CSV table of C-alpha atoms in Angstrom, one decimal:
chain,number,residue,atom,x,y,z
A,21,GLY,CA,0.0,0.0,0.0
A,22,ASP,CA,0.9,3.7,-0.2
A,23,SER,CA,2.9,5.2,2.6
A,24,VAL,CA,5.1,8.1,3.6
A,25,THR,CA,8.1,8.2,5.8
A,26,GLN,CA,9.7,11.4,7.1
A,27,MET,CA,12.5,12.1,9.4
A,28,GLU,CA,11.8,12.2,13.1
A,29,GLY,CA,12.1,15.5,14.9
A,30,PRO,CA,12.4,17.7,16.6
A,31,VAL,CA,14.8,19.5,14.4
A,32,THR,CA,16.4,22.5,16.1
A,33,LEU,CA,18.2,25.1,14.0
A,34,SER,CA,19.5,28.6,14.5
A,35,GLU,CA,18.1,31.4,12.4
A,36,GLU,CA,19.5,31.6,8.9
A,37,ALA,CA,20.6,28.0,8.9
A,38,PHE,CA,19.9,25.6,6.0
A,39,LEU,CA,17.0,23.3,6.4
A,40,THR,CA,16.4,19.8,5.0
A,41,ILE,CA,13.5,17.6,6.1
A,42,ASN,CA,13.7,14.2,4.5
A,43,CYS,CA,10.6,12.5,3.0
A,44,THR,CA,10.4,9.2,1.2
A,45,TYR,CA,7.4,7.4,-0.1
A,46,THR,CA,6.0,4.1,-1.3
A,47,ALA,CA,3.3,4.2,-3.9
A,48,THR,CA,1.8,1.6,-6.2
A,49,GLY,CA,0.3,4.0,-8.7
A,50,TYR,CA,1.0,7.6,-9.7
A,51,PRO,CA,1.4,9.8,-6.6
A,52,SER,CA,1.1,13.5,-6.2
A,53,LEU,CA,3.3,14.8,-3.4
A,54,PHE,CA,2.6,17.6,-0.9
A,55,TRP,CA,4.1,19.4,2.0
A,56,TYR,CA,1.8,20.8,4.6
A,57,VAL,CA,2.7,23.0,7.6
A,58,GLN,CA,0.9,23.2,10.9
A,59,TYR,CA,1.7,26.3,13.0
A,60,PRO,CA,1.0,26.2,16.7
A,61,GLY,CA,-2.8,26.4,17.3
A,62,GLU,CA,-3.6,26.4,13.6
A,63,GLY,CA,-4.8,23.9,11.0
A,64,LEU,CA,-2.8,22.3,8.2
A,65,GLN,CA,-1.9,24.6,5.4
A,66,LEU,CA,-0.5,23.6,2.0
A,67,LEU,CA,3.1,24.7,1.7
A,68,LEU,CA,3.9,23.3,-1.8
A,69,LYS,CA,3.1,20.4,-4.1
A,70,ALA,CA,4.4,18.5,-7.1
A,71,THR,CA,2.2,16.3,-9.3
A,72,LYS,CA,4.7,14.5,-11.5
A,73,ALA,CA,8.3,13.3,-11.5
A,74,ASP,CA,11.0,16.0,-11.7
A,75,ASP,CA,8.5,18.8,-10.8
A,76,LYS,CA,9.7,21.2,-8.2
A,77,GLY,CA,7.3,22.8,-5.8
A,78,SER,CA,8.2,26.1,-4.1
A,79,ASN,CA,6.6,28.6,-1.8
A,80,LYS,CA,7.9,31.1,0.8
A,81,GLY,CA,11.5,30.1,0.2
A,82,PHE,CA,10.8,26.4,0.6
A,83,GLU,CA,11.5,23.9,-2.2
A,84,ALA,CA,11.0,20.2,-2.8
A,85,THR,CA,11.7,18.2,-5.9
A,86,TYR,CA,9.7,15.0,-6.8
A,87,ARG,CA,12.4,12.4,-7.4
A,88,LYS,CA,10.9,9.2,-8.8
A,89,GLU,CA,14.3,7.4,-8.9
A,90,THR,CA,14.8,7.8,-5.2
A,91,THR,CA,11.1,8.0,-4.3
A,92,SER,CA,11.8,11.1,-2.3
A,93,PHE,CA,10.4,14.6,-1.8
A,94,HIS,CA,12.8,16.3,0.6
A,95,LEU,CA,11.9,19.8,1.8
A,96,GLU,CA,14.6,22.4,1.8
A,97,LYS,CA,15.0,26.1,2.7
A,98,GLY,CA,18.2,28.0,2.4
A,99,SER,CA,17.8,30.3,5.4
A,100,VAL,CA,15.2,29.6,8.1
A,101,GLN,CA,13.5,32.2,10.3
A,102,VAL,CA,12.0,32.0,13.7
A,103,SER,CA,8.6,32.2,12.1
A,104,ASP,CA,9.2,28.9,10.3
A,105,SER,CA,8.9,27.1,13.6
A,106,ALA,CA,6.0,24.6,13.0
A,107,VAL,CA,5.3,21.0,12.3
A,108,TYR,CA,5.8,19.9,8.7
A,109,PHE,CA,3.9,17.0,7.1
A,110,CYS,CA,4.8,15.2,3.9
A,111,ALA,CA,1.8,13.6,2.1
A,112,LEU,CA,0.9,11.8,-1.0
A,113,SER,CA,-2.3,11.0,-3.0
A,114,ASP,CA,-2.6,8.8,-5.9
A,115,LEU,CA,-3.5,10.5,-9.2
A,116,TYR,CA,-6.2,7.9,-10.0
A,117,ASN,CA,-7.2,6.8,-6.5
A,118,PHE,CA,-7.2,10.3,-5.1
A,119,ASN,CA,-9.8,10.0,-2.4
A,120,LYS,CA,-7.4,10.0,0.5
A,121,PHE,CA,-4.1,11.5,1.5
A,122,TYR,CA,-1.4,9.4,3.2
A,123,PHE,CA,0.6,11.5,5.7
A,124,GLY,CA,3.9,11.1,7.3
A,125,SER,CA,4.1,11.4,11.1
A,126,GLY,CA,5.3,15.0,11.0
A,127,THR,CA,8.6,16.7,11.8
A,128,LYS,CA,8.7,19.5,14.3
A,129,LEU,CA,11.0,22.4,13.5
A,130,ASN,CA,12.3,24.8,16.2
A,131,VAL,CA,14.2,27.8,15.0
A,132,LYS,CA,16.1,29.7,17.6
A,133,PRO,CA,17.0,33.4,17.2
B,1,GLY,CA,-13.2,33.8,1.1
B,2,ALA,CA,-14.0,31.7,4.1
B,3,GLY,CA,-12.0,28.5,4.7
B,4,VAL,CA,-13.1,25.2,6.1
B,5,SER,CA,-14.7,25.6,9.5
B,6,GLN,CA,-15.3,23.0,12.2
B,7,SER,CA,-17.3,23.0,15.4
B,8,PRO,CA,-17.0,22.6,18.2
B,9,ARG,CA,-13.2,23.3,18.5
B,10,TYR,CA,-13.0,21.3,21.7
B,11,LYS,CA,-15.2,18.6,23.0
B,12,VAL,CA,-15.0,16.7,26.3
B,13,ALA,CA,-17.2,13.6,26.6
B,14,LYS,CA,-17.7,11.0,29.2
B,15,ARG,CA,-17.0,7.5,28.1
B,16,GLY,CA,-20.2,6.1,26.5
B,17,GLN,CA,-21.6,9.4,25.4
B,18,ASP,CA,-22.4,10.1,21.7
B,19,VAL,CA,-20.8,13.1,20.0
B,20,ALA,CA,-21.4,15.0,16.8
B,21,LEU,CA,-18.7,17.0,15.0
B,22,ARG,CA,-19.6,19.4,12.3
B,23,CYS,CA,-17.7,20.5,9.2
B,24,ASP,CA,-18.5,23.4,6.9
B,25,PRO,CA,-16.4,23.0,3.7
B,26,ILE,CA,-15.4,25.8,1.4
B,27,SER,CA,-18.5,26.7,-0.6
B,28,GLY,CA,-18.8,24.8,-3.9
B,29,HIS,CA,-16.2,22.2,-3.0
B,30,VAL,CA,-17.1,18.8,-4.4
B,31,SER,CA,-15.0,16.6,-2.2
B,32,LEU,CA,-15.0,16.3,1.6
B,33,PHE,CA,-12.7,14.3,3.7
B,34,TRP,CA,-12.5,13.4,7.4
B,35,TYR,CA,-9.2,12.5,9.1
B,36,GLN,CA,-8.2,11.5,12.7
B,37,GLN,CA,-5.0,12.8,14.1
B,38,ALA,CA,-3.6,11.2,17.2
B,39,LEU,CA,-1.1,13.2,19.3
B,40,GLY,CA,2.2,13.5,17.7
B,41,GLN,CA,1.1,11.6,14.5
B,42,GLY,CA,0.0,12.5,11.0
B,43,PRO,CA,-3.6,12.6,10.1
B,44,GLU,CA,-5.2,9.3,9.1
B,45,PHE,CA,-8.0,9.0,6.6
B,46,LEU,CA,-11.4,8.1,7.8
B,47,THR,CA,-13.9,8.8,5.0
B,48,TYR,CA,-14.6,10.6,1.8
B,49,PHE,CA,-17.6,12.2,0.2
B,50,GLN,CA,-18.2,13.3,-3.4
B,51,ASN,CA,-21.0,15.7,-3.0
B,52,GLU,CA,-23.6,13.8,-0.9
B,53,ALA,CA,-22.3,10.4,-1.8
B,54,GLN,CA,-20.0,8.6,0.7
B,55,LEU,CA,-17.7,6.8,-1.7
B,56,ASP,CA,-15.1,5.6,0.7
B,57,LYS,CA,-15.5,4.8,4.4
B,58,SER,CA,-12.7,2.3,4.7
B,59,GLY,CA,-10.8,4.3,7.4
B,60,LEU,CA,-13.6,4.4,9.9
B,61,PRO,CA,-12.3,2.4,12.9
B,62,SER,CA,-15.5,0.8,14.0
B,63,ASP,CA,-19.2,0.8,13.4
B,64,ARG,CA,-19.5,3.4,16.2
B,65,PHE,CA,-18.3,6.0,13.7
B,66,PHE,CA,-20.8,7.4,11.2
B,67,ALA,CA,-20.5,10.3,8.8
B,68,GLU,CA,-23.0,12.0,6.6
B,69,ARG,CA,-23.3,14.9,4.1
B,70,PRO,CA,-26.9,14.9,3.2
B,71,GLU,CA,-27.1,18.0,0.9
B,72,GLY,CA,-23.5,17.9,-0.4
B,73,SER,CA,-22.2,20.7,1.7
B,74,VAL,CA,-22.1,20.5,5.5
B,75,SER,CA,-20.9,17.2,7.0
B,76,THR,CA,-21.3,15.6,10.4
B,77,LEU,CA,-19.1,13.0,11.9
B,78,LYS,CA,-20.9,11.1,14.7
B,79,ILE,CA,-19.2,8.8,17.2
B,80,GLN,CA,-21.5,6.7,19.3
B,81,ARG,CA,-20.6,5.3,22.7
B,82,THR,CA,-17.3,7.1,22.8
B,83,GLN,CA,-14.2,5.3,24.2
B,84,GLN,CA,-11.0,6.7,25.5
B,85,GLU,CA,-9.2,5.6,22.4
B,86,ASP,CA,-11.4,7.9,20.4
B,87,SER,CA,-9.5,10.9,21.9
B,88,ALA,CA,-7.8,12.7,19.0
B,89,VAL,CA,-8.1,15.7,16.8
B,90,TYR,CA,-10.7,15.2,14.0
B,91,LEU,CA,-9.8,17.1,10.9
B,92,CYS,CA,-12.1,17.9,8.0
B,93,ALA,CA,-10.8,18.9,4.5
B,94,SER,CA,-12.4,19.8,1.2
B,95,SER,CA,-11.2,20.1,-2.3
B,96,PRO,CA,-12.8,21.9,-5.3
B,97,ARG,CA,-12.8,19.1,-7.8
B,98,ASP,CA,-12.9,15.4,-7.8
B,99,ARG,CA,-9.6,14.5,-9.5
B,100,GLY,CA,-6.1,13.6,-8.7
B,101,GLY,CA,-3.5,16.1,-7.6
B,102,GLU,CA,-6.0,18.4,-6.0
B,103,THR,CA,-5.0,20.3,-2.9
B,104,GLN,CA,-7.0,19.5,0.2
B,105,TYR,CA,-7.9,22.5,2.3
B,106,PHE,CA,-8.1,21.7,6.0
B,107,GLY,CA,-10.2,23.1,8.9
B,108,PRO,CA,-8.7,23.8,12.3
B,109,GLY,CA,-9.9,20.5,13.7
B,110,THR,CA,-12.0,19.4,16.7
B,111,ARG,CA,-10.1,18.2,19.6
B,112,LEU,CA,-12.0,15.4,21.3
B,113,LEU,CA,-11.2,14.2,24.8
B,114,VAL,CA,-13.0,11.2,26.2
B,115,LEU,CA,-12.8,10.8,29.9
């Protein structure tokens, strides 16, 4: 079945550090891949997505590239800010069986000033 | 425009009580989803509606869980005879079209605590 594995947290970084959060997936069909962010006390918000291999999703300085050969969708940001502190979830849905998302367990990011 | 809203935001129930959780999706969105999120975990799929039709309920953990969307807009998730293991955040999401690659827009969730 389909599944997502992401690195465990928490990840603690200093402001302006480089961020990578690893995400790998298992899918039997044609997955679309997503990163969602959950700020404290708020709901899940879409951060970025990619719907086919080699696509790069980007938003707010975050980027992730859909790598079919390594079944990965790692999230990166060149310079994190304190305001990026949140929980990040990697997710997939199948292009043709799209009625559900499969989420990773989430990675908490703490950015210190 | 308005996002997905859920009510109540918090619910405390005694074991054995019935609860009803409401979801108001974004107006015009065809697809509606319910998820259960345990503490420190990612959301797990419960059920899916396309308009008023419940097309997938494979994630509902037991027959105590029931969901409906009678007019294709507002949805209610009902849990009968609540148990302590039902304590979780219940998330509702909607998407505008019924096709692959669509973004799901999430509500803030209802935090259920069963004592």
